[in-house]
Amino acid sequence: LCQCQPYKSMFSWLEVTVGVGAGVAAVAWLYYTYPSLDKPTGPAGTLSIRGRRAFSGRLFFRDRRSSAPSYVIEHINRLGDPDYTCLSIAENKLSYKLLQPTVSKALHEVAAATDSCASQCGGSLGYTDPAGSPGLRAVLADFLAREVAGNRCSGAINPESIVCSAGLAATTHMILMALCDVGDQVLIPAPSYSGFDGTVRDHRVFAVPVQSSKPGAKWDDIDSNISVEALENAQRRDYTHTASESLIHTSVLLLSSPSNPTGQLYSAAALKRAVQWAQSHGIHTVIDEVYAGSVHQEGENHCSALELFESDESGLVHTLYGFAKDFGMAGWRVGVLHSKNTALISAVRTMAHQCEASTLTQSVIERVLRDTHAVSTYLDEHRKTMRTACIAVSDALRRARIPFITPSAGVFVFIDLRGYLTSPTFEDETKLYHELLDRAKVNLTPGGAMNCGEPGYFRICFAYNALDETVRAVERVISVLESR
């Protein structure tokens, strides 16, 4: 057919069009994936492109819409400054002392057990199942059903549906490796945890923010961020600026519930609608519930995917949990995946061999979780501690008439500083961020790093420091704002 007139000329133009489209797509992909292809001189020139991105601090936590250096890098660079206060890292340092007696007891038990059988079997010094020790997964199944799902599951959770690894970042990496191909896109309801973007992009996958479908929404209605309309708008968005949107395959819907950074709770109805929409498109839903035990607003309850989708057998719903936030064990690095998708569990289990949580850590956490009374008592006290800190920060903001979203969960408050911007741009947000960092010596999380659709929002993390230090830092921020 191509040799006949007039088809010959038509197919020639078709070939040119396809070629040009492919070229544009390739250039867009290279620009998006590799921010700078210039090979530097010196030691950095010996690294790969990915290595140079890490060297320059651009591998993770990048805000592509502004020139602001990463708030995480700023934090690391200022750790030696005695006047500096970090309010940008969502780490819980307020609650661990409440758990310390239980952890100390578990540590002594593990040490004694290791001493008694080290010569025979290695104790906690040897290898274990890459998915996590059978004992740990058994108590995790009970813990997830009891504390995360609130004892609302009708049946027991199968330990074989659980994989443990060295932290939730590693767990998320493995899930994306198993579910996404290069060039896919992942939908992330915004504003979102800044680490999601870096993790997604590290797999050469597009991170697509899902903005609220509610006109003029100021994130006071978190359910609008996962409405069917919002999800469909994000899925259709020509995020890569390629010639054809149909080339982009959506593989995952990735969200945190409770929400990071707003601390709001999704309703059960909204979560069900979002998951049903994803399933109708063959899209996996990955729900990070790392703040499930940090619901501190009285009268509020977390709706866990473990409960909501207990009877779902699609294999498209996966739940994450970790011990960094609720238990203040950020440095212990234990992340948990629950999924009924046996193929995914098998794939992640294979990959987990490279990033297993240490057997010592697994042994200690197993013993901690076995003391169910101590864990339940601790979580009750932890929630009270978070509520006290949240109220103290909220009162300071309220006195200064700074708008904020009252959080129901988490370790942060999401504040509105749009009124302090000279112009409604992310460049001006960056200037304000640096002014607060330089004058108040306080590091906040800028909204641009969290995919906020509008500049001027910031996150205050209230559990990183002692409460009085946090309040003083907030007051320094307020003083700088009022002096402008």
GROMACS .gro file of C-alpha atoms in nm:
model
  484
    1LEU     CA    1   0.000   0.000   0.000
    2CYS     CA    2   0.286   0.238   0.082
    3GLN     CA    3   0.417   0.211  -0.277
    4CYS     CA    4   0.093   0.340  -0.427
    5GLN     CA    5  -0.007   0.700  -0.491
    6PRO     CA    6  -0.141   0.892  -0.304
    7TYR     CA    7  -0.064   0.667  -0.008
    8LYS     CA    8   0.311   0.692  -0.058
    9SER     CA    9   0.328   1.064   0.023
   10MET     CA   10   0.078   1.025   0.309
   11PHE     CA   11   0.289   0.758   0.480
   12SER     CA   12   0.603   0.969   0.430
   13TRP     CA   13   0.442   1.253   0.620
   14LEU     CA   14   0.323   1.005   0.882
   15GLU     CA   15   0.678   0.880   0.931
   16VAL     CA   16   0.805   1.238   0.970
   17THR     CA   17   0.532   1.322   1.219
   18VAL     CA   18   0.601   1.012   1.426
   19GLY     CA   19   0.972   1.080   1.415
   20VAL     CA   20   0.936   1.440   1.527
   21GLY     CA   21   0.697   1.335   1.804
   22ALA     CA   22   0.938   1.072   1.925
   23GLY     CA   23   1.222   1.324   1.920
   24VAL     CA   24   1.027   1.576   2.124
   25ALA     CA   25   0.933   1.303   2.371
   26ALA     CA   26   1.296   1.195   2.401
   27VAL     CA   27   1.417   1.551   2.465
   28ALA     CA   28   1.141   1.604   2.724
   29TRP     CA   29   1.232   1.278   2.893
   30LEU     CA   30   1.602   1.364   2.909
   31TYR     CA   31   1.527   1.712   3.043
   32TYR     CA   32   1.292   1.576   3.305
   33THR     CA   33   1.514   1.289   3.411
   34TYR     CA   34   1.857   1.452   3.396
   35PRO     CA   35   1.855   1.816   3.513
   36SER     CA   36   2.208   1.870   3.389
   37LEU     CA   37   2.395   1.664   3.134
   38ASP     CA   38   2.711   1.875   3.156
   39LYS     CA   39   2.991   1.661   3.290
   40PRO     CA   40   3.175   1.850   3.565
   41THR     CA   41   3.546   1.842   3.624
   42GLY     CA   42   3.707   1.713   3.941
   43PRO     CA   43   3.595   1.415   4.150
   44ALA     CA   44   3.228   1.463   4.057
   45GLY     CA   45   3.318   1.402   3.694
   46THR     CA   46   3.402   1.041   3.777
   47LEU     CA   47   3.043   0.973   3.886
   48SER     CA   48   2.746   0.858   3.683
   49ILE     CA   49   2.467   1.104   3.602
   50ARG     CA   50   2.269   0.965   3.894
   51GLY     CA   51   2.577   0.996   4.114
   52ARG     CA   52   2.621   1.361   4.012
   53ARG     CA   53   2.257   1.429   4.096
   54ALA     CA   54   2.312   1.284   4.443
   55PHE     CA   55   2.639   1.479   4.478
   56SER     CA   56   2.459   1.805   4.400
   57GLY     CA   57   2.179   1.726   4.647
   58ARG     CA   58   1.919   1.696   4.373
   59LEU     CA   59   1.846   1.325   4.384
   60PHE     CA   60   1.578   1.350   4.651
   61PHE     CA   61   1.350   1.619   4.794
   62ARG     CA   62   1.377   1.844   4.489
   63ASP     CA   63   1.144   2.135   4.435
   64ARG     CA   64   1.137   2.160   4.057
   65ARG     CA   65   0.939   2.484   4.061
   66SER     CA   66   1.189   2.699   4.249
   67SER     CA   67   1.560   2.748   4.291
   68ALA     CA   68   1.542   2.685   4.667
   69PRO     CA   69   1.793   2.431   4.793
   70SER     CA   70   1.633   2.134   4.961
   71TYR     CA   71   1.511   2.206   5.312
   72VAL     CA   72   1.663   1.873   5.411
   73ILE     CA   73   2.006   1.979   5.283
   74GLU     CA   74   1.967   2.314   5.461
   75HIS     CA   75   1.891   2.124   5.781
   76ILE     CA   76   2.199   1.906   5.748
   77ASN     CA   77   2.421   2.206   5.674
   78ARG     CA   78   2.300   2.398   5.980
   79LEU     CA   79   2.314   2.126   6.244
   80GLY     CA   80   2.622   2.283   6.405
   81ASP     CA   81   2.454   2.623   6.453
   82PRO     CA   82   2.344   2.659   6.819
   83ASP     CA   83   2.085   2.923   6.724
   84TYR     CA   84   1.923   2.706   6.458
   85THR     CA   85   1.591   2.527   6.516
   86CYS     CA   86   1.450   2.264   6.285
   87LEU     CA   87   1.074   2.265   6.234
   88SER     CA   88   1.092   2.101   5.891
   89ILE     CA   89   1.166   1.735   5.971
   90ALA     CA   90   0.870   1.516   6.064
   91GLU     CA   91   1.053   1.315   6.327
   92ASN     CA   92   0.894   1.232   6.661
   93LYS     CA   93   1.137   1.288   6.946
   94LEU     CA   94   0.874   1.361   7.210
   95SER     CA   95   0.731   1.014   7.269
   96TYR     CA   96   1.022   0.772   7.281
   97LYS     CA   97   1.084   0.828   7.652
   98LEU     CA   98   0.735   0.687   7.712
   99LEU     CA   99   0.832   0.364   7.536
  100GLN     CA  100   1.189   0.344   7.666
  101PRO     CA  101   1.123   0.101   7.958
  102THR     CA  102   0.956  -0.150   7.725
  103VAL     CA  103   1.235  -0.119   7.467
  104SER     CA  104   1.507  -0.151   7.732
  105LYS     CA  105   1.347  -0.469   7.863
  106ALA     CA  106   1.327  -0.611   7.510
  107LEU     CA  107   1.691  -0.522   7.443
  108HIS     CA  108   1.806  -0.708   7.753
  109GLU     CA  109   1.598  -1.012   7.658
  110VAL     CA  110   1.744  -1.017   7.307
  111ALA     CA  111   2.097  -0.976   7.440
  112ALA     CA  112   2.048  -1.264   7.684
  113ALA     CA  113   1.898  -1.485   7.412
  114THR     CA  114   2.185  -1.405   7.178
  115ASP     CA  115   2.446  -1.483   7.444
  116SER     CA  116   2.286  -1.817   7.527
  117CYS     CA  117   2.269  -1.953   7.172
  118ALA     CA  118   2.528  -1.752   6.979
  119SER     CA  119   2.769  -2.043   6.970
  120GLN     CA  120   2.502  -2.277   6.834
  121CYS     CA  121   2.274  -2.084   6.598
  122GLY     CA  122   2.391  -1.725   6.582
  123GLY     CA  123   2.095  -1.589   6.780
  124SER     CA  124   2.006  -1.242   6.651
  125LEU     CA  125   2.334  -1.225   6.461
  126GLY     CA  126   2.240  -1.449   6.170
  127TYR     CA  127   2.032  -1.422   5.854
  128THR     CA  128   1.655  -1.456   5.857
  129ASP     CA  129   1.375  -1.465   5.599
  130PRO     CA  130   1.415  -1.164   5.363
  131ALA     CA  131   1.047  -1.087   5.425
  132GLY     CA  132   1.113  -1.060   5.797
  133SER     CA  133   1.140  -1.319   6.070
  134PRO     CA  134   0.832  -1.541   6.104
  135GLY     CA  135   0.795  -1.435   6.468
  136LEU     CA  136   0.797  -1.064   6.384
  137ARG     CA  137   0.548  -1.102   6.099
  138ALA     CA  138   0.314  -1.296   6.326
  139VAL     CA  139   0.306  -1.024   6.593
  140LEU     CA  140   0.288  -0.757   6.321
  141ALA     CA  141  -0.025  -0.918   6.180
  142ASP     CA  142  -0.186  -0.897   6.524
  143PHE     CA  143  -0.060  -0.539   6.581
  144LEU     CA  144  -0.190  -0.415   6.245
  145ALA     CA  145  -0.534  -0.560   6.307
  146ARG     CA  146  -0.551  -0.437   6.666
  147GLU     CA  147  -0.387  -0.092   6.662
  148VAL     CA  148  -0.375   0.025   6.300
  149ALA     CA  149  -0.716  -0.106   6.194
  150GLY     CA  150  -0.859  -0.045   6.541
  151ASN     CA  151  -0.982  -0.401   6.596
  152ARG     CA  152  -1.237  -0.345   6.321
  153CYS     CA  153  -1.123  -0.626   6.090
  154SER     CA  154  -1.364  -0.918   6.090
  155GLY     CA  155  -1.083  -1.174   6.059
  156ALA     CA  156  -0.715  -1.218   6.131
  157ILE     CA  157  -0.444  -1.076   5.905
  158ASN     CA  158  -0.231  -1.338   5.735
  159PRO     CA  159   0.139  -1.301   5.829
  160GLU     CA  160   0.228  -1.432   5.481
  161SER     CA  161   0.081  -1.111   5.336
  162ILE     CA  162   0.347  -0.904   5.517
  163VAL     CA  163   0.701  -0.805   5.419
  164CYS     CA  164   0.939  -0.610   5.645
  165SER     CA  165   1.236  -0.411   5.522
  166ALA     CA  166   1.481  -0.143   5.631
  167GLY     CA  167   1.239   0.148   5.648
  168LEU     CA  168   0.940   0.270   5.449
  169ALA     CA  169   1.157   0.448   5.193
  170ALA     CA  170   1.311   0.114   5.097
  171THR     CA  171   0.969  -0.051   5.100
  172THR     CA  172   0.827   0.215   4.867
  173HIS     CA  173   1.124   0.178   4.634
  174MET     CA  174   1.065  -0.195   4.604
  175ILE     CA  175   0.692  -0.155   4.544
  176LEU     CA  176   0.752   0.096   4.265
  177MET     CA  177   1.015  -0.133   4.115
  178ALA     CA  178   0.759  -0.415   4.111
  179LEU     CA  179   0.461  -0.213   3.985
  180CYS     CA  180   0.601   0.058   3.753
  181ASP     CA  181   0.780   0.047   3.420
  182VAL     CA  182   1.007   0.326   3.302
  183GLY     CA  183   0.792   0.608   3.166
  184ASP     CA  184   0.483   0.525   3.374
  185GLN     CA  185   0.323   0.785   3.593
  186VAL     CA  186   0.225   0.774   3.960
  187LEU     CA  187  -0.062   0.988   4.088
  188ILE     CA  188   0.009   1.158   4.424
  189PRO     CA  189  -0.267   1.362   4.593
  190ALA     CA  190  -0.132   1.705   4.686
  191PRO     CA  191  -0.008   1.856   4.904
  192SER     CA  192   0.203   1.549   4.967
  193TYR     CA  193   0.500   1.409   5.152
  194SER     CA  194   0.801   1.550   4.971
  195GLY     CA  195   0.988   1.220   4.977
  196PHE     CA  196   0.735   1.056   4.745
  197ASP     CA  197   0.850   1.260   4.444
  198GLY     CA  198   1.217   1.172   4.482
  199THR     CA  199   1.139   0.804   4.531
  200VAL     CA  200   0.914   0.793   4.225
  201ARG     CA  201   1.151   0.984   3.998
  202ASP     CA  202   1.442   0.765   4.100
  203HIS     CA  203   1.268   0.487   3.906
  204ARG     CA  204   1.238   0.702   3.590
  205VAL     CA  205   0.867   0.733   3.657
  206PHE     CA  206   0.667   1.056   3.644
  207ALA     CA  207   0.529   1.189   3.974
  208VAL     CA  208   0.198   1.358   3.894
  209PRO     CA  209   0.040   1.572   4.169
  210VAL     CA  210  -0.336   1.540   4.206
  211GLN     CA  211  -0.475   1.883   4.290
  212SER     CA  212  -0.810   1.941   4.455
  213SER     CA  213  -1.117   1.937   4.230
  214LYS     CA  214  -1.288   2.190   4.457
  215PRO     CA  215  -1.277   2.545   4.311
  216GLY     CA  216  -1.063   2.768   4.530
  217ALA     CA  217  -0.998   2.484   4.774
  218LYS     CA  218  -0.751   2.567   5.048
  219TRP     CA  219  -0.709   2.206   5.158
  220ASP     CA  220  -0.982   2.242   5.416
  221ASP     CA  221  -1.157   1.952   5.241
  222ILE     CA  222  -0.902   1.674   5.210
  223ASP     CA  223  -1.150   1.442   5.037
  224SER     CA  224  -1.154   1.670   4.732
  225ASN     CA  225  -0.790   1.575   4.669
  226ILE     CA  226  -0.890   1.218   4.589
  227SER     CA  227  -1.223   1.281   4.422
  228VAL     CA  228  -1.289   1.103   4.095
  229GLU     CA  229  -1.281   1.438   3.914
  230ALA     CA  230  -0.941   1.527   4.062
  231LEU     CA  231  -0.797   1.185   3.980
  232GLU     CA  232  -0.925   1.192   3.623
  233ASN     CA  233  -0.789   1.543   3.568
  234ALA     CA  234  -0.446   1.434   3.689
  235GLN     CA  235  -0.449   1.117   3.481
  236ARG     CA  236  -0.533   1.312   3.165
  237ARG     CA  237  -0.280   1.584   3.231
  238ASP     CA  238  -0.003   1.601   2.969
  239TYR     CA  239   0.255   1.614   3.248
  240THR     CA  240   0.550   1.515   3.029
  241HIS     CA  241   0.464   1.754   2.746
  242THR     CA  242   0.487   1.468   2.500
  243ALA     CA  243   0.307   1.461   2.166
  244SER     CA  244   0.051   1.208   2.284
  245GLU     CA  245  -0.098   1.169   2.631
  246SER     CA  246  -0.203   0.815   2.543
  247LEU     CA  247   0.162   0.708   2.565
  248ILE     CA  248   0.165   0.763   2.943
  249HIS     CA  249   0.048   0.469   3.153
  250THR     CA  250  -0.071   0.529   3.508
  251SER     CA  251   0.040   0.242   3.729
  252VAL     CA  252   0.000   0.361   4.091
  253LEU     CA  253  -0.206   0.593   4.309
  254LEU     CA  254   0.020   0.675   4.606
  255LEU     CA  255  -0.113   0.860   4.911
  256SER     CA  256  -0.055   0.907   5.282
  257SER     CA  257  -0.347   0.850   5.518
  258PRO     CA  258  -0.356   1.034   5.758
  259SER     CA  259  -0.234   1.311   5.530
  260ASN     CA  260   0.119   1.441   5.542
  261PRO     CA  261   0.150   1.747   5.549
  262THR     CA  262  -0.199   1.860   5.654
  263GLY     CA  263  -0.269   1.603   5.926
  264GLN     CA  264  -0.623   1.559   5.797
  265LEU     CA  265  -0.816   1.232   5.779
  266TYR     CA  266  -0.975   1.099   5.462
  267SER     CA  267  -1.330   0.977   5.501
  268ALA     CA  268  -1.404   0.610   5.443
  269ALA     CA  269  -1.639   0.701   5.157
  270ALA     CA  270  -1.375   0.910   4.977
  271LEU     CA  271  -1.111   0.638   5.010
  272LYS     CA  272  -1.352   0.377   4.876
  273ARG     CA  273  -1.443   0.593   4.575
  274ALA     CA  274  -1.077   0.663   4.497
  275VAL     CA  275  -0.978   0.297   4.519
  276GLN     CA  276  -1.277   0.190   4.310
  277TRP     CA  277  -1.182   0.445   4.045
  278ALA     CA  278  -0.822   0.318   4.046
  279GLN     CA  279  -0.935  -0.043   4.019
  280SER     CA  280  -1.160   0.041   3.723
  281HIS     CA  281  -0.845   0.160   3.541
  282GLY     CA  282  -0.624  -0.129   3.657
  283ILE     CA  283  -0.426   0.109   3.881
  284HIS     CA  284  -0.266  -0.008   4.206
  285THR     CA  285  -0.339   0.197   4.521
  286VAL     CA  286  -0.058   0.223   4.777
  287ILE     CA  287  -0.167   0.379   5.107
  288ASP     CA  288   0.099   0.492   5.355
  289GLU     CA  289  -0.050   0.473   5.706
  290VAL     CA  290   0.266   0.557   5.899
  291TYR     CA  291   0.072   0.811   6.115
  292ALA     CA  292  -0.217   0.571   6.190
  293GLY     CA  293  -0.130   0.568   6.562
  294SER     CA  294  -0.092   0.947   6.583
  295VAL     CA  295  -0.457   1.055   6.559
  296HIS     CA  296  -0.461   1.305   6.847
  297GLN     CA  297  -0.778   1.504   6.783
  298GLU     CA  298  -1.046   1.394   7.025
  299GLY     CA  299  -1.341   1.218   6.864
  300GLU     CA  300  -1.153   1.142   6.539
  301ASN     CA  301  -1.074   0.794   6.408
  302HIS     CA  302  -0.841   0.673   6.135
  303CYS     CA  303  -1.002   0.468   5.857
  304SER     CA  304  -0.746   0.203   5.768
  305ALA     CA  305  -0.728   0.033   5.431
  306LEU     CA  306  -0.678  -0.289   5.625
  307GLU     CA  307  -1.037  -0.257   5.744
  308LEU     CA  308  -1.197  -0.082   5.445
  309PHE     CA  309  -1.064  -0.329   5.189
  310GLU     CA  310  -1.043  -0.638   5.405
  311SER     CA  311  -1.267  -0.836   5.167
  312ASP     CA  312  -1.112  -0.694   4.849
  313GLU     CA  313  -0.941  -0.964   4.645
  314SER     CA  314  -0.836  -0.752   4.345
  315GLY     CA  315  -0.470  -0.755   4.445
  316LEU     CA  316  -0.457  -0.381   4.371
  317VAL     CA  317  -0.466  -0.237   4.726
  318HIS     CA  318  -0.149  -0.228   4.936
  319THR     CA  319  -0.090  -0.080   5.282
  320LEU     CA  320   0.233   0.057   5.433
  321TYR     CA  321   0.326   0.107   5.797
  322GLY     CA  322   0.645   0.189   5.985
  323PHE     CA  323   0.774   0.263   6.334
  324ALA     CA  324   0.943   0.598   6.268
  325LYS     CA  325   0.650   0.824   6.359
  326ASP     CA  326   0.410   0.661   6.607
  327PHE     CA  327   0.694   0.494   6.797
  328GLY     CA  328   0.968   0.754   6.749
  329MET     CA  329   1.201   0.488   6.605
  330ALA     CA  330   1.310   0.670   6.288
  331GLY     CA  331   1.665   0.540   6.314
  332TRP     CA  332   1.564   0.178   6.365
  333ARG     CA  333   1.452   0.154   6.001
  334VAL     CA  334   1.162  -0.091   5.990
  335GLY     CA  335   0.902  -0.060   5.716
  336VAL     CA  336   0.605  -0.289   5.665
  337LEU     CA  337   0.409  -0.381   5.352
  338HIS     CA  338   0.075  -0.560   5.365
  339SER     CA  339  -0.078  -0.689   5.042
  340LYS     CA  340  -0.304  -0.970   4.930
  341ASN     CA  341  -0.125  -0.972   4.594
  342THR     CA  342   0.090  -1.284   4.629
  343ALA     CA  343   0.294  -1.197   4.320
  344LEU     CA  344   0.381  -0.854   4.463
  345ILE     CA  345   0.470  -1.004   4.802
  346SER     CA  346   0.696  -1.258   4.631
  347ALA     CA  347   0.866  -0.991   4.418
  348VAL     CA  348   0.923  -0.755   4.713
  349ARG     CA  349   1.043  -1.043   4.928
  350THR     CA  350   1.308  -1.123   4.665
  351MET     CA  351   1.421  -0.759   4.646
  352ALA     CA  352   1.413  -0.722   5.026
  353HIS     CA  353   1.723  -0.941   5.051
  354GLN     CA  354   1.923  -0.625   4.970
  355CYS     CA  355   1.755  -0.406   5.230
  356GLU     CA  356   1.648  -0.622   5.521
  357ALA     CA  357   1.592  -0.473   5.863
  358SER     CA  358   1.864  -0.609   6.092
  359THR     CA  359   1.779  -0.927   6.278
  360LEU     CA  360   1.865  -0.752   6.605
  361THR     CA  361   1.612  -0.476   6.534
  362GLN     CA  362   1.350  -0.730   6.429
  363SER     CA  363   1.402  -0.929   6.750
  364VAL     CA  364   1.364  -0.622   6.970
  365ILE     CA  365   1.050  -0.494   6.793
  366GLU     CA  366   0.897  -0.841   6.805
  367ARG     CA  367   0.937  -0.848   7.182
  368VAL     CA  368   0.804  -0.493   7.218
  369LEU     CA  369   0.492  -0.575   7.019
  370ARG     CA  370   0.430  -0.895   7.216
  371ASP     CA  371   0.365  -0.678   7.522
  372THR     CA  372   0.024  -0.567   7.392
  373HIS     CA  373  -0.076  -0.390   7.713
  374ALA     CA  374   0.243  -0.180   7.717
  375VAL     CA  375   0.200  -0.092   7.347
  376SER     CA  376  -0.162   0.014   7.388
  377THR     CA  377  -0.078   0.220   7.696
  378TYR     CA  378   0.213   0.381   7.516
  379LEU     CA  379   0.006   0.476   7.210
  380ASP     CA  380  -0.258   0.637   7.432
  381GLU     CA  381   0.010   0.847   7.604
  382HIS     CA  382   0.176   0.923   7.271
  383ARG     CA  383  -0.149   1.064   7.132
  384LYS     CA  384  -0.191   1.283   7.441
  385THR     CA  385   0.165   1.411   7.397
  386MET     CA  386   0.103   1.497   7.032
  387ARG     CA  387  -0.222   1.673   7.122
  388THR     CA  388  -0.048   1.884   7.388
  389ALA     CA  389   0.225   1.989   7.142
  390CYS     CA  390  -0.026   2.061   6.868
  391ILE     CA  391  -0.238   2.280   7.097
  392ALA     CA  392   0.068   2.479   7.211
  393VAL     CA  393   0.176   2.555   6.854
  394SER     CA  394  -0.181   2.624   6.741
  395ASP     CA  395  -0.234   2.871   7.026
  396ALA     CA  396   0.080   3.065   6.927
  397LEU     CA  397  -0.035   3.081   6.564
  398ARG     CA  398  -0.386   3.181   6.667
  399ARG     CA  399  -0.254   3.468   6.880
  400ALA     CA  400  -0.058   3.593   6.580
  401ARG     CA  401  -0.365   3.550   6.355
  402ILE     CA  402  -0.178   3.318   6.121
  403PRO     CA  403  -0.426   3.090   5.941
  404PHE     CA  404  -0.368   2.716   5.964
  405ILE     CA  405  -0.546   2.386   5.916
  406THR     CA  406  -0.627   2.220   6.246
  407PRO     CA  407  -0.470   1.874   6.217
  408SER     CA  408  -0.639   1.559   6.339
  409ALA     CA  409  -0.323   1.348   6.322
  410GLY     CA  410   0.050   1.353   6.262
  411VAL     CA  411   0.330   1.566   6.401
  412PHE     CA  412   0.275   1.888   6.206
  413VAL     CA  413   0.060   2.193   6.144
  414PHE     CA  414   0.000   2.325   5.790
  415ILE     CA  415   0.009   2.707   5.792
  416ASP     CA  416  -0.097   2.974   5.543
  417LEU     CA  417   0.159   3.253   5.490
  418ARG     CA  418   0.024   3.373   5.157
  419GLY     CA  419  -0.045   3.713   5.309
  420TYR     CA  420   0.328   3.762   5.362
  421LEU     CA  421   0.425   3.708   4.998
  422THR     CA  422   0.502   4.011   4.784
  423SER     CA  423   0.365   3.827   4.483
  424PRO     CA  424   0.181   3.492   4.454
  425THR     CA  425   0.475   3.299   4.308
  426PHE     CA  426   0.690   3.010   4.421
  427GLU     CA  427   0.994   3.234   4.375
  428ASP     CA  428   0.852   3.466   4.641
  429GLU     CA  429   0.776   3.167   4.862
  430THR     CA  430   1.142   3.072   4.831
  431LYS     CA  431   1.247   3.423   4.935
  432LEU     CA  432   1.024   3.406   5.241
  433TYR     CA  433   1.160   3.061   5.325
  434HIS     CA  434   1.518   3.193   5.319
  435GLU     CA  435   1.427   3.504   5.515
  436LEU     CA  436   1.280   3.294   5.797
  437LEU     CA  437   1.579   3.061   5.779
  438ASP     CA  438   1.833   3.345   5.794
  439ARG     CA  439   1.661   3.589   6.032
  440ALA     CA  440   1.461   3.363   6.262
  441LYS     CA  441   1.706   3.072   6.230
  442VAL     CA  442   1.408   2.843   6.179
  443ASN     CA  443   1.372   2.587   5.901
  444LEU     CA  444   1.014   2.527   5.785
  445THR     CA  445   0.898   2.294   5.508
  446PRO     CA  446   0.804   2.511   5.206
  447GLY     CA  447   0.486   2.428   5.018
  448GLY     CA  448   0.664   2.404   4.686
  449ALA     CA  449   0.848   2.097   4.815
  450MET     CA  450   0.514   1.935   4.893
  451ASN     CA  451   0.348   1.994   4.554
  452CYS     CA  452   0.117   2.264   4.682
  453GLY     CA  453  -0.075   2.404   4.388
  454GLU     CA  454  -0.053   2.754   4.531
  455PRO     CA  455   0.252   2.928   4.686
  456GLY     CA  456   0.263   3.052   5.042
  457TYR     CA  457   0.193   2.741   5.250
  458PHE     CA  458   0.442   2.595   5.497
  459ARG     CA  459   0.458   2.297   5.733
  460ILE     CA  460   0.559   2.323   6.100
  461CYS     CA  461   0.677   1.995   6.258
  462PHE     CA  462   0.619   2.016   6.634
  463ALA     CA  463   0.770   1.687   6.756
  464TYR     CA  464   1.134   1.727   6.651
  465ASN     CA  465   1.240   1.936   6.954
  466ALA     CA  466   1.139   1.981   7.315
  467LEU     CA  467   0.802   2.158   7.322
  468ASP     CA  468   0.930   2.482   7.478
  469GLU     CA  469   1.200   2.509   7.212
  470THR     CA  470   0.944   2.453   6.937
  471VAL     CA  471   0.714   2.724   7.075
  472ARG     CA  472   1.005   2.970   7.103
  473ALA     CA  473   1.101   2.896   6.741
  474VAL     CA  474   0.742   2.958   6.626
  475GLU     CA  475   0.746   3.288   6.815
  476ARG     CA  476   1.070   3.385   6.635
  477VAL     CA  477   0.902   3.313   6.303
  478ILE     CA  478   0.605   3.527   6.406
  479SER     CA  479   0.838   3.810   6.513
  480VAL     CA  480   1.012   3.814   6.173
  481LEU     CA  481   0.677   3.809   5.991
  482GLU     CA  482   0.540   4.095   6.197
  483SER     CA  483   0.853   4.305   6.139
  484ARG     CA  484   0.827   4.288   5.758
   0.00000   0.00000   0.00000
